[in-house]
XYZ file of C-alpha atoms in Angstrom:
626
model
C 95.944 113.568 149.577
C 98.884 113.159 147.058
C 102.398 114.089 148.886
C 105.439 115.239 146.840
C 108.542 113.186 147.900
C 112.320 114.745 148.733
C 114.961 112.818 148.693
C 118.349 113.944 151.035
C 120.909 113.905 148.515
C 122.994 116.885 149.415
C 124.276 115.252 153.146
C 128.214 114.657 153.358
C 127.553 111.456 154.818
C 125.604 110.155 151.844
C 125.680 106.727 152.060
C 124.128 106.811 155.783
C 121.693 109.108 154.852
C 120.887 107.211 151.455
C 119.914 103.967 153.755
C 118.312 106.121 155.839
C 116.157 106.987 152.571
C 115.895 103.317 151.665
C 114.622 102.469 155.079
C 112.120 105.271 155.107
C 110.633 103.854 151.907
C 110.594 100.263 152.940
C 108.388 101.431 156.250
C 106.011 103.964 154.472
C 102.677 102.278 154.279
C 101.903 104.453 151.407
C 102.821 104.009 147.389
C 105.679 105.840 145.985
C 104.053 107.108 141.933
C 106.563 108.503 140.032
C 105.704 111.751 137.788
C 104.278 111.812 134.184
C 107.308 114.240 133.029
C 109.203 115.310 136.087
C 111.476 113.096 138.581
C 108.792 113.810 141.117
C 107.812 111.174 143.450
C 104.279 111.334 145.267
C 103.001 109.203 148.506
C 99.736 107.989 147.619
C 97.670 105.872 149.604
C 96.664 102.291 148.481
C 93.042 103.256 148.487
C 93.502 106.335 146.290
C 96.132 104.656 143.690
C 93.546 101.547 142.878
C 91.003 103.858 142.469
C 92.881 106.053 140.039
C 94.172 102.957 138.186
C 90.538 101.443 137.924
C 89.180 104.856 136.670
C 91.843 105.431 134.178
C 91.684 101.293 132.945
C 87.847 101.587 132.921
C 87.931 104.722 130.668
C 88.816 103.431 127.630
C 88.913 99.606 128.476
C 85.574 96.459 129.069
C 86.850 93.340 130.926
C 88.197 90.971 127.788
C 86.726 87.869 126.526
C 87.848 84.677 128.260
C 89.441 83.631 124.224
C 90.671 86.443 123.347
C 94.472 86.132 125.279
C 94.027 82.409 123.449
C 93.790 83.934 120.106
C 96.431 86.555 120.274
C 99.001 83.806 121.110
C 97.641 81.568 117.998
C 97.990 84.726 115.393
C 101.533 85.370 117.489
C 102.337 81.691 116.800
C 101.146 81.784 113.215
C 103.844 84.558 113.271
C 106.821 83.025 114.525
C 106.124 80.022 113.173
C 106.121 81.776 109.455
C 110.185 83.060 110.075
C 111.185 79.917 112.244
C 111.253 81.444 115.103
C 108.629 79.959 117.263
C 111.348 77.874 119.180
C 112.800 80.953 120.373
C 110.257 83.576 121.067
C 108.239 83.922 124.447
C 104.361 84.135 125.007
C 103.336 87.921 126.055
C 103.935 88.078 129.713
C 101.125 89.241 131.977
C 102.121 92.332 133.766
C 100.174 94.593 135.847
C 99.544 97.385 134.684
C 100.473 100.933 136.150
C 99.777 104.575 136.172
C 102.080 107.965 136.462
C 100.861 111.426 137.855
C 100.736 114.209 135.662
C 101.520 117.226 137.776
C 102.297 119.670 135.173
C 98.596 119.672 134.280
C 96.841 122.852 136.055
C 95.366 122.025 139.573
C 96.837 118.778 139.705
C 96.420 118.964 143.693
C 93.117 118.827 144.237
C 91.951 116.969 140.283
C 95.254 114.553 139.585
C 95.546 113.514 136.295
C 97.325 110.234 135.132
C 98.846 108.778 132.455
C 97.837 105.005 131.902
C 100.775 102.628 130.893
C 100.778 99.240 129.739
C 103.732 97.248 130.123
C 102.114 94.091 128.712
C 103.580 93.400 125.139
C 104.255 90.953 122.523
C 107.977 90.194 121.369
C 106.275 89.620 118.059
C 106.251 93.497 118.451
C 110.521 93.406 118.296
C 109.944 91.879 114.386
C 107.002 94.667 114.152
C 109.648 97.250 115.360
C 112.290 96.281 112.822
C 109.944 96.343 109.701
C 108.584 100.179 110.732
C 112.030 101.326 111.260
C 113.309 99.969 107.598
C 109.816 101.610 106.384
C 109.987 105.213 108.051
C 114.091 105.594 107.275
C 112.863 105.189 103.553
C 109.905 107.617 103.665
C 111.975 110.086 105.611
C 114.976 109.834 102.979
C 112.341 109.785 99.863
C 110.227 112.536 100.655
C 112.640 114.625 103.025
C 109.681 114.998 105.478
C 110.793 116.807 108.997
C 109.982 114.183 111.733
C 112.755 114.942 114.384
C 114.430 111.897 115.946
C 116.042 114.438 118.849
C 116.726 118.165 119.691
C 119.603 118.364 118.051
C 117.848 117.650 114.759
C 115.390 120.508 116.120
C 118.431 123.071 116.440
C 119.292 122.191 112.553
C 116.073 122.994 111.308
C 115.573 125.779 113.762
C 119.127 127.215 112.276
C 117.661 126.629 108.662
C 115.304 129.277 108.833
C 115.626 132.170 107.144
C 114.540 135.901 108.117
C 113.139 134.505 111.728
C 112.007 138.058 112.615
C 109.775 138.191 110.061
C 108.166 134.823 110.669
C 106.015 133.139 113.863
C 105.589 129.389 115.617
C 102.824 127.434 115.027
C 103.006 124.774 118.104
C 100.559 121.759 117.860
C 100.444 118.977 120.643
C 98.836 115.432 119.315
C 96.372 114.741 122.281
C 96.367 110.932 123.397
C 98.289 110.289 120.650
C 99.514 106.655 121.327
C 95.776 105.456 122.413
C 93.954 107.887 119.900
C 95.350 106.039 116.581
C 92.294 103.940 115.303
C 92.385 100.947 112.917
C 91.468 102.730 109.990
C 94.103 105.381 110.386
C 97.234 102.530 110.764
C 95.808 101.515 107.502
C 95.892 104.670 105.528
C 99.327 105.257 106.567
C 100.461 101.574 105.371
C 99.238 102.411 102.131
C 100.688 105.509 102.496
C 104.070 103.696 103.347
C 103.903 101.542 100.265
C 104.510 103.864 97.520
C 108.323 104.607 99.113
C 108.785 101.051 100.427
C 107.810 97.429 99.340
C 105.940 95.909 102.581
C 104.122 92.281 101.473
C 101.862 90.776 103.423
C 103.170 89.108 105.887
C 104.958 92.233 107.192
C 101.591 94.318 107.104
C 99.715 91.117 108.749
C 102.507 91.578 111.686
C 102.023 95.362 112.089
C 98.854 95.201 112.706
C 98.632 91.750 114.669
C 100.769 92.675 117.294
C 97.900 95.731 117.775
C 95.870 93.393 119.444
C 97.237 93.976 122.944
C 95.369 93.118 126.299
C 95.639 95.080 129.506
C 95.902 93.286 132.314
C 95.216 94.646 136.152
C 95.013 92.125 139.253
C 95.756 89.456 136.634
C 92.161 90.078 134.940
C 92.873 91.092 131.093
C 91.156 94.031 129.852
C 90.654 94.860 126.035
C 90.207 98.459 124.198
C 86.729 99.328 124.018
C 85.386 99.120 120.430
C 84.311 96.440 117.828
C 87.825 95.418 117.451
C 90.418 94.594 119.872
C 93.047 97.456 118.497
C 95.405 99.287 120.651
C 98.869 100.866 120.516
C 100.508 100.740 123.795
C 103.061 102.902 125.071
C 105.166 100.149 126.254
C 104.754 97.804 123.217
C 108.375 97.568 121.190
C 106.813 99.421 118.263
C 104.383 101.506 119.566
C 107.021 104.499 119.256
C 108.049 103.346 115.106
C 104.010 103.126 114.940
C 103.703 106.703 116.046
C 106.294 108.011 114.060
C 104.550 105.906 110.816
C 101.468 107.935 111.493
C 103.211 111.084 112.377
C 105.051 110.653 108.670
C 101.484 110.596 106.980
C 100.144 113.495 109.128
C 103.511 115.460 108.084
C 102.420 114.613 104.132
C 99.295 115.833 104.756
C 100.412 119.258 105.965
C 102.781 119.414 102.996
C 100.165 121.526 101.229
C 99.874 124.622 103.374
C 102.605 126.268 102.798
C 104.314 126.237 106.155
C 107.689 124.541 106.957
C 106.537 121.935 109.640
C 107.937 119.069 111.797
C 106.976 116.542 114.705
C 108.450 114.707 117.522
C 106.668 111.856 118.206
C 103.098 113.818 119.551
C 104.562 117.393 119.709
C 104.696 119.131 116.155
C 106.093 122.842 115.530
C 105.619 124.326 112.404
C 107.017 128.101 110.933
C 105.485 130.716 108.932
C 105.521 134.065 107.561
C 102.017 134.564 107.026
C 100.170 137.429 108.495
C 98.539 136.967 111.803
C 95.223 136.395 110.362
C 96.530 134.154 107.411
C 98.135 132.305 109.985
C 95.253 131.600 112.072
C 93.246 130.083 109.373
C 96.301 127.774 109.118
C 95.673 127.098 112.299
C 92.086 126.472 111.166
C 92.706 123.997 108.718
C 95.895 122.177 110.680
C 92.959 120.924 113.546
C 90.955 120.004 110.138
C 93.505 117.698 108.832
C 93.764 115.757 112.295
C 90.194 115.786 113.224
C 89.393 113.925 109.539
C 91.968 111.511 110.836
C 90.016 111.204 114.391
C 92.837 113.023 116.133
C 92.523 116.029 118.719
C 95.587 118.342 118.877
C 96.117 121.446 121.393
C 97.410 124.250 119.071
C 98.683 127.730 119.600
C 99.736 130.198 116.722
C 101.676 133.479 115.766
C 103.932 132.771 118.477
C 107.227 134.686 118.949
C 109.273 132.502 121.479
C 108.377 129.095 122.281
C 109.438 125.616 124.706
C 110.139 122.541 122.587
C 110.773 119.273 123.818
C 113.834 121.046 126.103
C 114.613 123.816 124.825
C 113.477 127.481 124.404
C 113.588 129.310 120.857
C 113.138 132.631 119.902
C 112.411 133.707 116.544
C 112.895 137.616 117.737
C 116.628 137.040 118.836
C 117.372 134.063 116.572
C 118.518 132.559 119.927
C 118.040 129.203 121.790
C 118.666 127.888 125.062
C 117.727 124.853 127.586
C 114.242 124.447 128.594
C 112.893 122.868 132.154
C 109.568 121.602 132.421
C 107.674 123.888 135.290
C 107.609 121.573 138.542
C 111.164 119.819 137.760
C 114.210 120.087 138.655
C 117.281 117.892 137.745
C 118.701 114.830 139.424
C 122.269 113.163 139.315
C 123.665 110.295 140.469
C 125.506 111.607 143.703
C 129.413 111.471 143.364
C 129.337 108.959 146.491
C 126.764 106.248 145.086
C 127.406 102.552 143.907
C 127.978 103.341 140.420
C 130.985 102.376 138.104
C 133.852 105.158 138.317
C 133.489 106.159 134.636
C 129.906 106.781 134.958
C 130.643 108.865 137.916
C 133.620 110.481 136.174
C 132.116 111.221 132.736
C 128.559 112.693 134.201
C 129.993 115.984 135.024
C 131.440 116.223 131.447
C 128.340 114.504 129.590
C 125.348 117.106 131.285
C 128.311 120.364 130.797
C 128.869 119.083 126.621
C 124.146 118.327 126.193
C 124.181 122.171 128.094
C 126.616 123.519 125.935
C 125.240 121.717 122.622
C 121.512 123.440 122.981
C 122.894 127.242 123.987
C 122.869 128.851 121.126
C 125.699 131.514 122.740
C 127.389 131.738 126.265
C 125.286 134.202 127.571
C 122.173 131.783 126.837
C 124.143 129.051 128.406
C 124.966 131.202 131.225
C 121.332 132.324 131.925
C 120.222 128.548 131.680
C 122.674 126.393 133.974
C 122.054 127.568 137.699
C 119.332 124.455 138.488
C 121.914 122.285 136.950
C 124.715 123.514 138.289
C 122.820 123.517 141.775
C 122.150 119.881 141.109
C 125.784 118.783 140.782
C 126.846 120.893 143.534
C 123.914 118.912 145.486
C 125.236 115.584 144.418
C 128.531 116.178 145.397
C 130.669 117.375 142.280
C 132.830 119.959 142.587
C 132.487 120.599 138.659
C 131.604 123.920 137.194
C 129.457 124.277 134.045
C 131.294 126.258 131.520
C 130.260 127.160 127.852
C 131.772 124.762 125.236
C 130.336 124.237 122.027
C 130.836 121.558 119.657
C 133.630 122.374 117.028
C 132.494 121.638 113.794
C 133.405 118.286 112.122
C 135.689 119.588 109.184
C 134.569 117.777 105.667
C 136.804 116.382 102.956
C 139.247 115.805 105.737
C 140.646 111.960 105.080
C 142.817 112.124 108.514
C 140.113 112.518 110.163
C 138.190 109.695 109.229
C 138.309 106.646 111.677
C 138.122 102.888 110.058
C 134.799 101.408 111.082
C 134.889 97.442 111.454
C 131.440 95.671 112.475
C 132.372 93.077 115.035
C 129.969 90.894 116.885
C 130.704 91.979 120.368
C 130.159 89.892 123.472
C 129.599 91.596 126.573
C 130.018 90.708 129.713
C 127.997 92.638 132.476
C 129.167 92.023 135.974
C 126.937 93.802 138.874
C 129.518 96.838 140.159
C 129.796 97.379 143.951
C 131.821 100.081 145.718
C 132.354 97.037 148.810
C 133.986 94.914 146.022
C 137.610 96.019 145.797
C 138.881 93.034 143.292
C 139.199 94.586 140.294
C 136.847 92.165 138.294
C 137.058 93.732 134.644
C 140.875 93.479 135.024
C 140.697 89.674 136.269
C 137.694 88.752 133.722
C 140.192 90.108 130.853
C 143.216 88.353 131.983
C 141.397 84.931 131.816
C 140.386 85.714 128.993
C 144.135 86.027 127.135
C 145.487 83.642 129.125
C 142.421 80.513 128.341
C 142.240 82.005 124.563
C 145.557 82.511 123.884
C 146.391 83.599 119.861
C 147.666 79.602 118.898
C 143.816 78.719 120.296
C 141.736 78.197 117.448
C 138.681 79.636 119.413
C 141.011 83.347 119.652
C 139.224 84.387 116.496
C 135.940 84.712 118.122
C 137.069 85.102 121.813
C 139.529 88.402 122.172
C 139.627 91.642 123.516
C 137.993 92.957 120.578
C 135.085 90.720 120.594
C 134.440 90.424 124.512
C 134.074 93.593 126.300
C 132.893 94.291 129.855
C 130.704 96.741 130.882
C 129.776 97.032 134.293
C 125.710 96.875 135.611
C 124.530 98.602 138.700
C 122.878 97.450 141.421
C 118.607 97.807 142.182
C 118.974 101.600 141.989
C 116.220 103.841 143.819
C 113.980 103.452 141.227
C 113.620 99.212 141.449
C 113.551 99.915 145.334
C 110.133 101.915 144.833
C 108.836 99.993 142.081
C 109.410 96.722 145.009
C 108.199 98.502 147.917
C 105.051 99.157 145.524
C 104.008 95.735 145.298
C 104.932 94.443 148.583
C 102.127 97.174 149.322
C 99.904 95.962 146.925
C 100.095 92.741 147.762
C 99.242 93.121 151.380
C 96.144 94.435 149.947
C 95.577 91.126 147.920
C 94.242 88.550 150.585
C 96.661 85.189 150.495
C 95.648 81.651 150.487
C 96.536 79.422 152.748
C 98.448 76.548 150.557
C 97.127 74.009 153.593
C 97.180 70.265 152.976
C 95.333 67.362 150.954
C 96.674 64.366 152.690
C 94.248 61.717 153.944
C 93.369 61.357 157.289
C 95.782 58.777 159.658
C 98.963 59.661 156.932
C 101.709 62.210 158.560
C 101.910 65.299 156.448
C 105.810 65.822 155.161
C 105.663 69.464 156.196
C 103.383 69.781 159.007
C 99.878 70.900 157.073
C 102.215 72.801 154.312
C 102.216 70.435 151.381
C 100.253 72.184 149.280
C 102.797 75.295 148.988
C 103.997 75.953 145.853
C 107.441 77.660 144.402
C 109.680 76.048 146.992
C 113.684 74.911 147.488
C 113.348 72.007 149.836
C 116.118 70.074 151.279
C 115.799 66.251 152.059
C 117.576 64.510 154.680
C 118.354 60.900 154.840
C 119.664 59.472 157.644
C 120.849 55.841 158.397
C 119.107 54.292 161.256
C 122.505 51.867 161.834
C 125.196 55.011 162.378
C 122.536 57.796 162.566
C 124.699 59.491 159.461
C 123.053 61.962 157.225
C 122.967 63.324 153.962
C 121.609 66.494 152.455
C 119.715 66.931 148.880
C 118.422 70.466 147.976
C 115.331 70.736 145.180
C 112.989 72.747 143.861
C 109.670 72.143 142.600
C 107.092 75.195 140.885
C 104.128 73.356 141.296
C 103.333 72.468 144.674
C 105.279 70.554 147.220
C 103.050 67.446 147.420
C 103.446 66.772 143.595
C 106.996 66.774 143.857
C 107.119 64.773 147.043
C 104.917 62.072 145.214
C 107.015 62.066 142.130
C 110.338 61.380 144.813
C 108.256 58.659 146.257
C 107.693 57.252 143.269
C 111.787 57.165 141.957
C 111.672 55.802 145.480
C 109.650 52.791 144.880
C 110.293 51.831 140.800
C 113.804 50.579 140.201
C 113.685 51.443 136.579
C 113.354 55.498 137.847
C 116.410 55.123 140.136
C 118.243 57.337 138.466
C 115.601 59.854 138.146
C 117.565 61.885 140.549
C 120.985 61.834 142.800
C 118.261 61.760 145.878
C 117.201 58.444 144.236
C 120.095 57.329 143.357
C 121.591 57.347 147.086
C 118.137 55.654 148.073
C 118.377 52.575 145.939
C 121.992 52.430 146.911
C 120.930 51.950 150.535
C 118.204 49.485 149.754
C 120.559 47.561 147.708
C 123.169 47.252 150.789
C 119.799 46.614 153.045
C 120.414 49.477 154.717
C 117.809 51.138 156.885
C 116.766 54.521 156.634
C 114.223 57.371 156.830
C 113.646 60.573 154.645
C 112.670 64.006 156.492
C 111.709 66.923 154.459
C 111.578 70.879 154.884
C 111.043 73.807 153.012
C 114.263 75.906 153.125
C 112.995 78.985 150.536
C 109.626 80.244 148.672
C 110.538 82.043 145.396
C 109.004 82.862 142.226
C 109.786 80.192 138.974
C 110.442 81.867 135.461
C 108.093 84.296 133.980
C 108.111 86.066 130.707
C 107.585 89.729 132.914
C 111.029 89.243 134.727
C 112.343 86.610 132.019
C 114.403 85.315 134.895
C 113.961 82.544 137.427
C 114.759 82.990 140.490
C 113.473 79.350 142.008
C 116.753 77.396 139.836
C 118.965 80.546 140.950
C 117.780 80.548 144.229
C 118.608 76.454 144.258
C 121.853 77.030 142.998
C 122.632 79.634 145.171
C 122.019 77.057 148.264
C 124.418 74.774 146.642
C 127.053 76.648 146.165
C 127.399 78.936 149.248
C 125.745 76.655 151.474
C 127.032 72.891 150.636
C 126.706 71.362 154.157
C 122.667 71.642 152.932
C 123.475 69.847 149.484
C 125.624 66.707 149.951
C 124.002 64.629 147.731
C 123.956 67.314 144.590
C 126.162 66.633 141.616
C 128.309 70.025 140.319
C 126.645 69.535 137.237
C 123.535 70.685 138.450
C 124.595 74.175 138.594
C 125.105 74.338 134.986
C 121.376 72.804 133.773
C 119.762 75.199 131.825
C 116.080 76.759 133.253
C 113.173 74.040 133.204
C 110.341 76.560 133.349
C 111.134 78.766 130.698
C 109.952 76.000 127.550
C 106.591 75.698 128.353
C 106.462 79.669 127.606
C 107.746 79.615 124.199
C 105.071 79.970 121.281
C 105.932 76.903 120.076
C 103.552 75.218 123.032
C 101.285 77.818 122.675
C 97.515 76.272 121.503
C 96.823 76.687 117.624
């Protein structure tokens, strides 16, 4: 049975209780799945959440050929390697896919629907992103087609309409829309797209590349079902400029019917003044136009007052006000958290100014605010809402107008901590003047105006679910034993362990003539016997005596005849570089040990902290096959 999940955010002593929260989570034996559309959280057991995933992944996706991840990485290669910039972008990482709950869908309870999202994506999908943005920007300006980029640009074209009274909503939702776009319709709008914009081929060929995406669950890959491996993903980097491509061609088809329509992404509104039965058939023919274009929409007509994206508009009162989705409520960051002071100190003024922006009068504003105003009372701000609207920008006005320089900023993201009482942006700045003073020829590039700081937070509850997740699901996953390969009568270097893999180990040689010590930390992805043999090796060959400062301190013993033996341990398991996290926490994890714990690193040289990542090459698309 699926659980909704409060958190106690209203407590005075909110730090306690937040732990208290944090510890609760870590001990649940059950999965945390955030909502489709709401800040909802639901316990879910392990059982129940792998079959949901495997229902939802085997829906609309067959196991993938054992080529096919092969393939996408030579046409993503072909790519790169076309712009010179193979060197520099990453293989598509392998991450597990991962499911939210839809519980504004009718009886949710006892039939839960899910939403199916697939975080595995090609960064050939960044250049992908770039070209659909230049292409929709010139449609958009061209043809002066309605596709909304926010609400605000909803309020303008709600304001636009003339004699609302007399007129009615037509409100269409785009079913699917993300995995319902086929082949043939990406096509149609390209050639659509070509008669405002010059794309060649090489941009097309990267569009639709980059649509050949695999799904991957328990590290199996899964492909779309179909003849052709074609999907747009919800988490690829242009899935949403895809959508908004498509949702541009949809918009031209409507152009005919004599209604003034728009879209959002999957949600479309459009107005007329029709009669009720003339606007019907416009209902009629609007599921026509998608269905030729293999898309389902959910459409309701000769509507009066209706909820868009989040707000409510009423064509009756010419009035508009927020919206909530049914099942939500609102969440802040309490005034007592770990966050930066401005974020705290601006949130009270940032939700009051979006309020005040989408109220189309105070007494809409007024009607609207008590679930947020309840929220920041929860979350510990003293605040009250209060009706301010925007003031016009005045035009013609040269006082008002700010000069705009482009600079190449620099930015410097420190992780904030309410325990941390040095002020670090103030110290980071002031080494800053003072090692790039205005006589350094560097100053140019390396000011105030080019460096900025902006503080990050810490794992926020969010990350601490998303962990506690797979610590779950990876009790489920049964673990190898690592165990050992070495032949009988030889001593094992770890005690039956030399076969475990991601490890910082520390060596210790000691002089058998004054019993004296010294420490080396390493690391080693592969597993600890390879490494160990490669040592031995250095060990043994003169002309690899420098291989390493362990090595190096060897040969200098043997050289002075001194006698001495090497003991080894594991001192940390952690995971090497992947494209997923595109961080490695095996080197940070070493250099962390020499740093803050030197007494375990004697023989390490300082410049070892400053070597860049050794795992990250071999994931670059310039090794990939092809």
């Amino acid at each position: 049975m699926i659980q909704n999940v409060k958190f106690n955010r209203t407590s005075n002593q909110f730090q306690s209780k937040l732990a208290k929260d944090i510890e609760n989570i870590k001990k649940s034996d059950k999965l945390l799945i955030p909502a489709d559309k709401t800040t909802n959280f639901y316990r879910v057991s392990p059982e129940q959440h792998n079959k949901l995933l495997e229902d939802n992944i085997t829906k609309d996706y067959k196991k993938a050929p054992i080529a096919l991840e092969t393939e996408i990485n030579t046409g993503d290669k072909k790519i790169a390697t076309a712009i010179d910039l193979d060197d520099r972008i990453k293989m598509t990482a392998k991450s597990q896919a991962f499911i939210t709950l839809k519980d504004h869908k009718q009886n949710f309870r006892n039939n839960p629907k899910c939403r199916l999202i697939n975080p595995t994506k090609s960064e050939i999908g960044i250049i992908s992103k770039k070209i659909l943005e230049r292409v929709n920007a010139k449609i958009k300006s061209k043809t002066g087609l309605n596709q909304w980029k926010n609400t605000n640009e909803v309020i303008q074209w709600y304001k636009a309409i003339d004699n609302k009274p007399k007129s009615s909503f037509i409100c269409f939702d785009v079913v699917e829309f993300y995995p319902s776009i086929t082949e043939e319709l990406l096509r149609k709008a390209i050639e659509f797209a070509k008669k405002y914009d010059e794309l060649d081929d090489q941009e097309i060929e990267t569009i639709t590349h980059v649509k050949k995406s695999l799904l991957y669950s328990k590290d199996e890959p899964w492909c779309k079902k179909g003849a052709s491996n074609f999907d747009v993903t919800m988490g690829s980097y242009d899935g949403a400029e895809t959508c908004e491509l498509i949702g541009l061609f949809m918009l031209s088809q409507l152009q005919n019917l004599g209604i003034n329509v728009g879209l959002y992404r999957d949600d479309g509104l459009a107005v007329c003044k029709k009669s009720p039965r003339q606007t019907e058939q416009l209902k009629k023919e609007i599921c026509r136009i998608f269905a030729n274009n293999k898309l389902k929409v959910t459409i309701e007509a000769n509507m009066k007052t209706i909820d868009f994206l989040d707000i409510t508009m009423n064509l009756t009162t010419s009035e508009y006000k927020p919206y909530m989705k049914p099942n939500n409520s609102p969440l802040y960051v309490h005034k007592s958290s770990n966050h930066p002071p401005s974020i705290i100190k601006n949130l009270p003024e940032s939700i009051n100014k979006r309020l005040s922006t989408i109220s189309s009068n105070e007494k809409a504003f007024k009607d609207s605010i008590q679930p947020y105003q309840a929220a920041l009372t929860n979350s510990g701000y003293s605040t009250k809402l209060e009706y301010n609207p925007p003031q016009p920008t005045p035009h013609g006005n040269s006082t008002n107008k700010k000069r705009k320089r482009k600079r190449h900023i620099t930015w410097f993201n420190p992780p904030y901590s309410i325990n941390v009482t040095t002020n670090i942006g103030k110290e980071f700045l002031r080494l800053l003047d003072k090692s790039f003073p205005t006589n350094n020829p560097l100053h140019k590039i390396l000011n105030r105006n080019t460096v900025k700081i902006s503080y990050s937070t810490m794992p926020n509850m969010k990350q601490i679910i998303s962990a506690h997740n797979k610590s779950i699901l990876r009790q489920d996953t049964p673990q190898e034993n690592p165990g050992c390969n070495c032949r009988r009568g030889r001593t094992c270097p770890l005690d039956g362990q030399c076969q475990t893999k991601g490890v910082i180990y520390q060596a210790t040689v000691t002089r058998d003539d004054t019993n004296k010590s010294e420490t080396y930390i390493g690391l080693t992805e592969n597993s600890f016997k390879t490494r160990f043999n490669a040592h031995n090796s250095s060990f043994r060959n003169s002309n690899n005596r420098h291989a390493t400062t362990l090595s190096h301190h060897i040969w200098t013993l043997k050289d002075n005849n001194i006698p001495h033996s090497v003991s080894w341990k594991i001192v940390a398991k952690s995971q090497a570089y992947t494209p997923a996290t595109d961080k490695c926490n095996l080197c940070l994890l070493e250099k962390y040990h020499i740093i803050f714990k030197p007494h375990m690193a004697t023989l390490n040289n300082r410049h070892e902290l400053y070597s860049a990542c050794r795992h990250k090459k071999k994931f670059l698309l310039c090794n990939a096959p092809g």
